[in-house]
Amino acid sequence: ESVFRGTADLDSLLGKDLGALRDIVINANPAHPPLSLLVLHALLCQRYQVLSSVHVHSSVSAVPPPLLSCLGPQHIDSYARQRFQLGFTLIWKDVSKLQMKFNTQSMCPIEGEASVARFLFRLLSAEPQDPVAATQMDCWIDTAVFQLAEGGSKERAAMLRSLNSALGRSPWLLGQEFSLADIVCACCVLRAGQTTSAAANIQRWLKSCQNLCHFDCVNPLLQ
Amino acid sequence: MALNLTINSSNPPLGALLTAEHVKGSVNLSVEEGKDTMLHVSDKVQFSDVNSITRYLARVAPALGLYGSNMMEQTEVDHWLEFSARRLCGQSDLSSALGDLDKALALRTFLVGHSVTLADLCVWAALKGNGESQAKPNSYPHLCRWFSFLSSQVPFSSVGSKWASKISAIKATPVEK
């Protein structure tokens, strides 16, 4: 069962379906697999009929097998595109920055894992309605990406300290509700690979995240 | 409840100041100069980075549409917020970022949708503070059209004249180490 229970349907979120499959196309570099997007893909699959596929662009020579199967088994009925509500197409490509293309007639290509994660999370209609909670969520996402994923050792240590102290006050980063802040921050901590030496509150929270089983898809990529 | 924005006057956050000007008719907000940039929401809640400050202000004034009018526009706004923070701030060579901006603006009056959003405010602010001199009209015609269109309007013109001269004065002063 999903942890999010929004009621919005895709037509009200994205405008009326014009007959073609709404395909989310993501170009990602295999050197930096976007773990948070894989977790969000798993959540989307619980909510919608998703036609998922993985491709390798000619700019990339060889991709490890776990990256080819990271969206689950290929659909055997993929020819029947009209049976699906959403397409999720992941292309391993030699890009300097992750990029999403969706509805390109009206939308510019979206750069960066954080912005794409926010988009996928909105499709679950689980964004906090309160402006403070919504902004705190965005703030955690930005700091995770700037300080944990790309920062130096000093910045990373500072971020881990603030994570640990926030998680001492509540089970999730925003309080009682699991949110995108938890998904993005947990994926950044898991990728940094210091989970066994992490502070107690962080360890407990990582366990809670992994107990939600949407994180299962991430495990094969961490080995 | 009244919001209070304190700004670091030796490094004024133009994007936050512009957003504050836009929302001041709809939100009870005071702005003062100080040491560190910080939006004080309550004793428990403060935001200190510019993107969080502008996001919060846009969210408490939803009627202005500064965060876009649907989830696709919201996502484009997110894209440009990150773009301004990463690719325009603290970079010396802006040519690829300016090229991307010029391309995006070729068929657009505003960066997102049909009215001004945080995307315009933050990208304009980043250019005003950093890359304005690199944006030559013959290389980036669409970007320059958009930039001068916004610059001519209040509050861009007032924020620009009040703070941008300060920024260039600060930049001209050698940094003491």
Coordinates of C-alpha atoms in Angstrom, one line a residue:
Chain A
E1 CA 0.0 0.0 0.0
S2 CA 1.2 3.5 -0.8
V3 CA 2.3 5.9 1.9
F4 CA 0.7 8.7 -0.1
R5 CA -3.0 9.0 -0.6
G6 CA -3.7 12.0 -2.7
T7 CA -6.7 11.9 -4.9
A8 CA -5.8 13.9 -8.0
D9 CA -5.8 12.3 -11.4
L10 CA -3.4 12.9 -14.2
D11 CA -5.9 14.9 -16.3
S12 CA -6.4 17.4 -13.5
L13 CA -2.6 17.6 -12.8
L14 CA -1.4 17.8 -16.4
G15 CA -4.3 18.9 -18.4
K16 CA -6.4 16.8 -20.7
D17 CA -4.8 13.7 -22.2
L18 CA -4.7 14.2 -26.0
G19 CA -4.5 10.6 -26.8
A20 CA -0.8 10.1 -26.9
L21 CA 1.0 8.4 -23.9
R22 CA 2.4 11.0 -21.5
D23 CA 6.1 10.0 -21.6
I24 CA 8.6 11.2 -19.1
V25 CA 12.0 10.9 -20.7
I26 CA 15.1 11.1 -18.5
N27 CA 18.7 11.3 -19.7
A28 CA 21.0 10.3 -16.9
N29 CA 24.7 9.6 -16.7
P30 CA 25.4 5.9 -15.6
A31 CA 28.3 7.3 -13.5
H32 CA 25.7 9.0 -11.3
P33 CA 22.5 6.9 -11.1
P34 CA 19.6 9.1 -9.9
L35 CA 18.6 7.0 -6.9
S36 CA 15.8 9.3 -5.7
L37 CA 14.2 9.1 -9.1
L38 CA 14.1 5.3 -9.0
V39 CA 12.4 5.5 -5.6
L40 CA 9.8 7.9 -7.1
H41 CA 9.4 5.6 -10.1
A42 CA 8.5 2.8 -7.7
L43 CA 5.9 5.1 -6.0
L44 CA 4.4 6.2 -9.3
C45 CA 4.0 2.5 -10.3
Q46 CA 1.9 2.0 -7.2
R47 CA -0.4 4.8 -8.2
Y48 CA -0.5 4.7 -12.0
Q49 CA -0.2 2.2 -14.9
V50 CA 3.4 3.0 -15.9
L51 CA 5.1 1.8 -19.1
S52 CA 8.8 1.8 -17.9
S53 CA 11.7 1.3 -20.2
V54 CA 15.5 1.6 -20.0
H55 CA 17.7 2.4 -23.0
V56 CA 21.4 3.0 -23.6
H57 CA 22.4 5.9 -25.8
S58 CA 25.3 5.5 -28.2
S59 CA 27.4 8.0 -26.3
V60 CA 27.8 5.3 -23.6
S61 CA 29.7 2.1 -24.3
A62 CA 28.9 -0.4 -21.5
V63 CA 26.4 -0.2 -18.7
P64 CA 26.4 -2.5 -15.7
P65 CA 23.5 -5.0 -15.6
P66 CA 21.8 -3.5 -12.5
L67 CA 21.4 -0.2 -14.3
L68 CA 19.6 -2.0 -17.2
S69 CA 17.1 -3.6 -14.8
C70 CA 16.7 -0.7 -12.4
L71 CA 13.1 0.0 -13.4
G72 CA 12.0 -3.7 -13.0
P73 CA 11.3 -6.2 -15.8
Q74 CA 10.4 -5.0 -19.2
H75 CA 6.7 -5.1 -20.0
I76 CA 5.7 -7.9 -22.2
D77 CA 2.6 -5.9 -23.4
S78 CA 4.6 -2.7 -24.2
Y79 CA 3.1 -2.6 -27.7
A80 CA -0.2 -1.7 -26.2
R81 CA 0.8 1.8 -25.2
Q82 CA -2.8 3.0 -24.9
R83 CA -3.2 0.8 -21.8
F84 CA -0.8 2.9 -19.8
Q85 CA -1.3 6.2 -18.1
L86 CA 2.3 7.3 -18.0
G87 CA 5.5 6.4 -19.8
F88 CA 8.8 6.5 -17.9
T89 CA 11.8 6.2 -20.2
L90 CA 15.2 6.2 -18.7
I91 CA 18.1 6.7 -21.1
W92 CA 21.7 6.1 -19.9
K93 CA 23.6 8.8 -21.7
D94 CA 26.9 10.7 -21.4
V95 CA 25.3 13.9 -20.1
S96 CA 27.0 16.4 -17.7
K97 CA 23.7 17.0 -15.9
L98 CA 20.6 14.9 -15.6
Q99 CA 17.9 16.1 -17.9
M100 CA 14.1 15.4 -18.2
K101 CA 12.0 16.1 -21.3
F102 CA 8.3 16.1 -20.9
N103 CA 5.7 17.8 -22.9
T104 CA 8.4 19.7 -24.8
Q105 CA 5.9 21.9 -26.8
S106 CA 5.2 23.9 -23.7
M107 CA 7.9 23.0 -21.2
C108 CA 11.6 23.6 -21.3
P109 CA 13.9 20.6 -20.7
I110 CA 14.3 20.3 -16.9
E111 CA 17.9 20.0 -15.5
G112 CA 19.0 18.4 -12.3
E113 CA 17.9 15.5 -10.2
A114 CA 16.3 17.8 -7.6
S115 CA 14.0 19.6 -10.0
V116 CA 13.0 16.3 -11.7
A117 CA 12.3 14.7 -8.3
R118 CA 10.0 17.6 -7.4
F119 CA 8.1 17.1 -10.6
L120 CA 7.6 13.3 -10.0
F121 CA 6.6 14.0 -6.5
R122 CA 3.9 16.4 -7.6
L123 CA 2.5 13.6 -9.8
L124 CA 1.8 11.8 -6.6
S125 CA -0.1 14.9 -5.4
A126 CA 1.5 14.5 -2.0
E127 CA 3.1 18.0 -1.7
P128 CA 2.6 19.6 1.7
Q129 CA -0.1 22.3 1.4
D130 CA 1.3 24.4 4.2
P131 CA 3.8 27.0 2.8
V132 CA 6.2 26.5 5.7
A133 CA 6.3 22.7 5.3
A134 CA 6.5 22.9 1.5
T135 CA 9.5 25.3 1.8
Q136 CA 11.2 23.3 4.5
M137 CA 10.9 20.3 2.2
D138 CA 12.5 22.2 -0.7
C139 CA 15.2 23.5 1.6
W140 CA 16.2 19.9 2.7
I141 CA 16.3 18.9 -1.0
D142 CA 18.6 21.8 -2.0
T143 CA 21.0 21.2 0.9
A144 CA 21.1 17.5 0.3
V145 CA 22.1 18.1 -3.3
F146 CA 24.4 21.0 -2.8
Q147 CA 26.1 19.8 0.4
L148 CA 25.8 16.0 0.6
A149 CA 26.0 15.0 -3.0
E150 CA 28.4 17.7 -4.3
G151 CA 30.0 19.4 -1.3
G152 CA 33.3 18.8 0.3
S153 CA 33.9 16.8 3.5
K154 CA 33.3 19.8 5.7
E155 CA 29.9 20.6 4.1
R156 CA 29.0 17.0 4.2
A157 CA 29.7 16.7 7.9
A158 CA 27.7 19.8 8.7
M159 CA 24.7 18.5 6.7
L160 CA 24.9 15.1 8.5
R161 CA 24.9 16.9 11.8
S162 CA 21.8 18.9 11.0
L163 CA 20.1 15.8 9.6
N164 CA 20.9 13.9 12.8
S165 CA 19.5 16.7 15.0
A166 CA 16.3 17.1 13.0
L167 CA 15.8 13.4 13.2
G168 CA 16.2 13.5 16.9
R169 CA 13.1 15.6 17.2
S170 CA 10.8 13.7 14.8
P171 CA 10.6 10.5 12.9
W172 CA 10.8 12.2 9.4
L173 CA 12.4 15.4 8.3
L174 CA 9.2 17.3 8.1
G175 CA 7.8 15.8 11.4
Q176 CA 5.2 13.1 11.3
E177 CA 4.8 12.8 7.5
F178 CA 7.2 11.0 5.2
S179 CA 8.0 13.3 2.3
L180 CA 10.3 14.0 -0.7
A181 CA 12.8 15.5 1.7
D182 CA 13.3 12.0 3.2
I183 CA 13.6 10.4 -0.2
V184 CA 16.2 12.8 -1.5
C185 CA 18.2 13.1 1.7
A186 CA 18.2 9.3 2.3
C187 CA 19.3 8.6 -1.2
C188 CA 22.2 11.1 -0.9
V189 CA 23.3 9.5 2.4
L190 CA 23.1 6.0 0.9
R191 CA 25.1 7.0 -2.1
A192 CA 27.7 8.7 0.0
G193 CA 28.1 5.2 1.5
Q194 CA 28.9 6.1 5.1
T195 CA 25.8 4.5 6.5
T196 CA 27.4 2.2 9.0
S197 CA 29.4 5.1 10.6
A198 CA 26.3 7.4 10.6
A199 CA 24.9 8.8 13.8
A200 CA 22.1 6.9 15.6
N201 CA 19.1 9.0 14.5
I202 CA 20.3 8.8 10.9
Q203 CA 20.7 5.1 11.1
R204 CA 17.2 4.6 12.6
W205 CA 15.7 6.9 9.9
L206 CA 17.5 5.0 7.1
K207 CA 16.0 1.8 8.4
S208 CA 12.5 3.3 8.4
C209 CA 13.0 4.5 4.9
Q210 CA 14.2 1.1 3.7
N211 CA 11.3 -0.6 5.5
L212 CA 9.0 1.3 3.2
C213 CA 10.2 -1.0 0.4
H214 CA 10.1 1.7 -2.3
F215 CA 13.8 1.9 -1.6
D216 CA 14.3 -1.8 -2.6
C217 CA 15.1 -0.7 -6.2
V218 CA 18.1 1.2 -4.9
N219 CA 19.9 -1.7 -3.2
P220 CA 21.3 -3.4 -6.3
L221 CA 22.9 -0.1 -7.4
L222 CA 24.7 0.4 -4.1
Q223 CA 26.8 -2.8 -4.3
Chain B
M1 CA 1.6 37.5 11.3
A2 CA 4.2 39.9 10.1
L3 CA 7.2 38.5 8.2
N4 CA 10.6 40.1 8.6
L5 CA 13.3 39.9 5.9
T6 CA 16.8 40.9 7.0
I7 CA 19.3 41.3 4.2
N8 CA 23.0 41.3 4.3
S9 CA 23.7 44.8 2.9
S10 CA 27.3 44.0 2.0
N11 CA 26.0 41.2 -0.3
P12 CA 22.4 42.1 -1.1
P13 CA 20.3 39.2 -2.3
L14 CA 18.7 40.8 -5.3
G15 CA 16.3 37.9 -6.0
A16 CA 14.9 38.0 -2.5
L17 CA 14.6 41.8 -2.6
L18 CA 12.7 41.7 -5.9
T19 CA 10.4 39.0 -4.6
A20 CA 9.8 41.0 -1.5
E21 CA 8.9 44.0 -3.6
H22 CA 6.4 41.9 -5.7
V23 CA 4.6 40.5 -2.7
K24 CA 4.6 43.5 -0.4
G25 CA 1.0 44.5 -1.4
S26 CA -0.3 41.0 -0.5
V27 CA 1.9 40.0 2.5
N28 CA 2.7 41.9 5.7
L29 CA 6.4 42.0 5.3
S30 CA 9.1 44.3 6.6
V31 CA 12.6 44.5 5.1
E32 CA 15.6 45.8 7.0
E33 CA 19.4 45.8 6.5
G34 CA 21.6 43.7 8.7
K35 CA 24.5 41.3 8.8
D36 CA 23.0 38.1 7.5
T37 CA 20.2 37.4 5.0
M38 CA 17.3 35.7 6.8
L39 CA 13.6 35.5 6.4
H40 CA 12.0 35.3 9.9
V41 CA 8.7 33.5 9.7
S42 CA 8.3 32.7 13.4
D43 CA 10.6 31.9 16.3
K44 CA 10.8 28.3 15.1
V45 CA 11.0 28.9 11.4
Q46 CA 13.6 30.9 9.5
F47 CA 14.9 30.6 6.0
S48 CA 18.4 31.8 5.1
D49 CA 19.0 30.7 1.5
V50 CA 17.7 32.9 -1.3
N51 CA 15.8 30.1 -3.1
S52 CA 13.9 29.1 0.1
I53 CA 13.1 32.7 0.9
T54 CA 11.7 33.4 -2.6
R55 CA 9.8 30.1 -2.6
Y56 CA 8.2 30.8 0.7
L57 CA 7.2 34.4 -0.3
A58 CA 5.7 33.1 -3.5
R59 CA 3.7 30.5 -1.6
V60 CA 2.2 32.9 0.9
A61 CA 1.0 35.2 -2.0
P62 CA -0.5 32.5 -4.3
A63 CA -2.7 34.9 -6.2
L64 CA 0.3 36.5 -7.8
G65 CA 1.2 33.3 -9.5
L66 CA 5.0 33.8 -8.9
Y67 CA 5.4 30.0 -8.6
G68 CA 3.5 29.3 -11.9
S69 CA -0.1 28.4 -12.4
N70 CA 0.1 24.6 -12.7
M71 CA 2.6 21.8 -11.9
M72 CA 4.4 22.0 -15.2
E73 CA 5.1 25.7 -14.7
Q74 CA 6.1 25.0 -11.1
T75 CA 8.6 22.5 -12.4
E76 CA 10.0 25.0 -14.9
V77 CA 10.3 27.6 -12.1
D78 CA 12.3 25.0 -10.1
H79 CA 14.5 24.5 -13.1
W80 CA 15.3 28.2 -13.4
L81 CA 15.9 28.7 -9.7
E82 CA 18.5 26.0 -9.7
F83 CA 19.9 27.4 -13.0
S84 CA 20.3 30.8 -11.5
A85 CA 22.0 29.5 -8.3
R86 CA 24.3 27.1 -10.1
R87 CA 25.1 28.2 -13.5
L88 CA 24.9 32.0 -13.2
C89 CA 26.2 32.7 -9.6
G90 CA 29.9 32.3 -8.9
Q91 CA 30.8 31.4 -12.4
S92 CA 33.3 33.4 -14.5
D93 CA 32.5 32.0 -17.9
L94 CA 28.8 32.3 -18.5
S95 CA 28.7 31.7 -22.2
S96 CA 27.0 28.3 -22.2
A97 CA 24.5 29.4 -19.6
L98 CA 23.7 32.6 -21.5
G99 CA 23.4 30.6 -24.7
D100 CA 20.8 28.3 -23.0
L101 CA 18.9 31.3 -21.7
D102 CA 18.9 33.0 -25.1
K103 CA 17.5 29.8 -26.7
A104 CA 14.8 29.4 -24.1
L105 CA 13.7 33.0 -24.5
A106 CA 13.6 32.9 -28.3
L107 CA 9.8 32.4 -28.4
R108 CA 9.0 33.7 -24.9
T109 CA 8.2 37.0 -23.3
F110 CA 8.7 35.6 -19.8
L111 CA 10.8 32.5 -18.9
V112 CA 7.7 30.5 -17.7
G113 CA 4.1 30.9 -18.7
H114 CA 2.7 34.3 -19.7
S115 CA 3.5 36.4 -16.7
V116 CA 6.3 37.2 -14.3
T117 CA 7.5 34.3 -12.0
L118 CA 10.3 33.6 -9.6
A119 CA 12.2 32.3 -12.6
D120 CA 12.4 35.8 -14.1
L121 CA 13.1 37.4 -10.7
C122 CA 16.0 35.1 -9.8
V123 CA 17.6 34.8 -13.3
W124 CA 17.3 38.6 -13.7
A125 CA 18.8 39.1 -10.3
A126 CA 21.7 36.7 -10.9
L127 CA 22.5 38.5 -14.2
K128 CA 22.2 41.9 -12.7
G129 CA 24.7 40.9 -10.0
N130 CA 27.1 39.0 -12.2
G131 CA 26.8 38.5 -15.9
E132 CA 25.2 41.7 -17.2
S133 CA 28.4 42.8 -18.9
Q134 CA 28.9 39.5 -20.7
A135 CA 25.4 39.6 -22.2
K136 CA 26.1 41.3 -25.5
P137 CA 23.0 42.1 -27.6
N138 CA 24.6 40.8 -30.9
S139 CA 25.4 37.4 -29.3
Y140 CA 22.2 37.0 -27.2
P141 CA 19.5 39.0 -28.8
H142 CA 16.5 37.3 -27.1
L143 CA 18.1 37.4 -23.7
C144 CA 18.9 41.1 -24.0
R145 CA 15.4 41.9 -25.2
W146 CA 14.0 40.1 -22.1
F147 CA 16.6 41.7 -19.8
S148 CA 15.9 45.2 -20.8
F149 CA 12.1 44.7 -20.9
L150 CA 12.2 43.6 -17.2
S151 CA 14.8 46.2 -16.3
S152 CA 12.6 49.0 -17.5
Q153 CA 9.7 48.0 -15.2
V154 CA 9.1 48.7 -11.5
P155 CA 10.2 47.0 -9.2
F156 CA 13.2 45.8 -11.3
S157 CA 14.2 49.4 -12.0
S158 CA 14.0 50.5 -8.4
V159 CA 15.7 47.4 -6.9
G160 CA 18.3 47.6 -9.7
S161 CA 19.2 51.3 -9.1
K162 CA 19.1 51.0 -5.3
W163 CA 21.2 47.9 -5.0
A164 CA 23.1 47.1 -8.1
S165 CA 25.4 50.1 -7.8
K166 CA 26.2 48.8 -4.3
I167 CA 27.1 45.4 -5.7
S168 CA 29.4 46.8 -8.4
A169 CA 31.1 49.0 -5.7
I170 CA 31.6 45.9 -3.6
K171 CA 33.0 44.0 -6.5
A172 CA 35.4 46.8 -7.4
T173 CA 36.9 46.7 -3.9
P174 CA 39.7 44.1 -3.6
V175 CA 38.8 41.3 -1.2
E176 CA 40.9 41.3 1.9
K177 CA 42.2 37.9 3.0

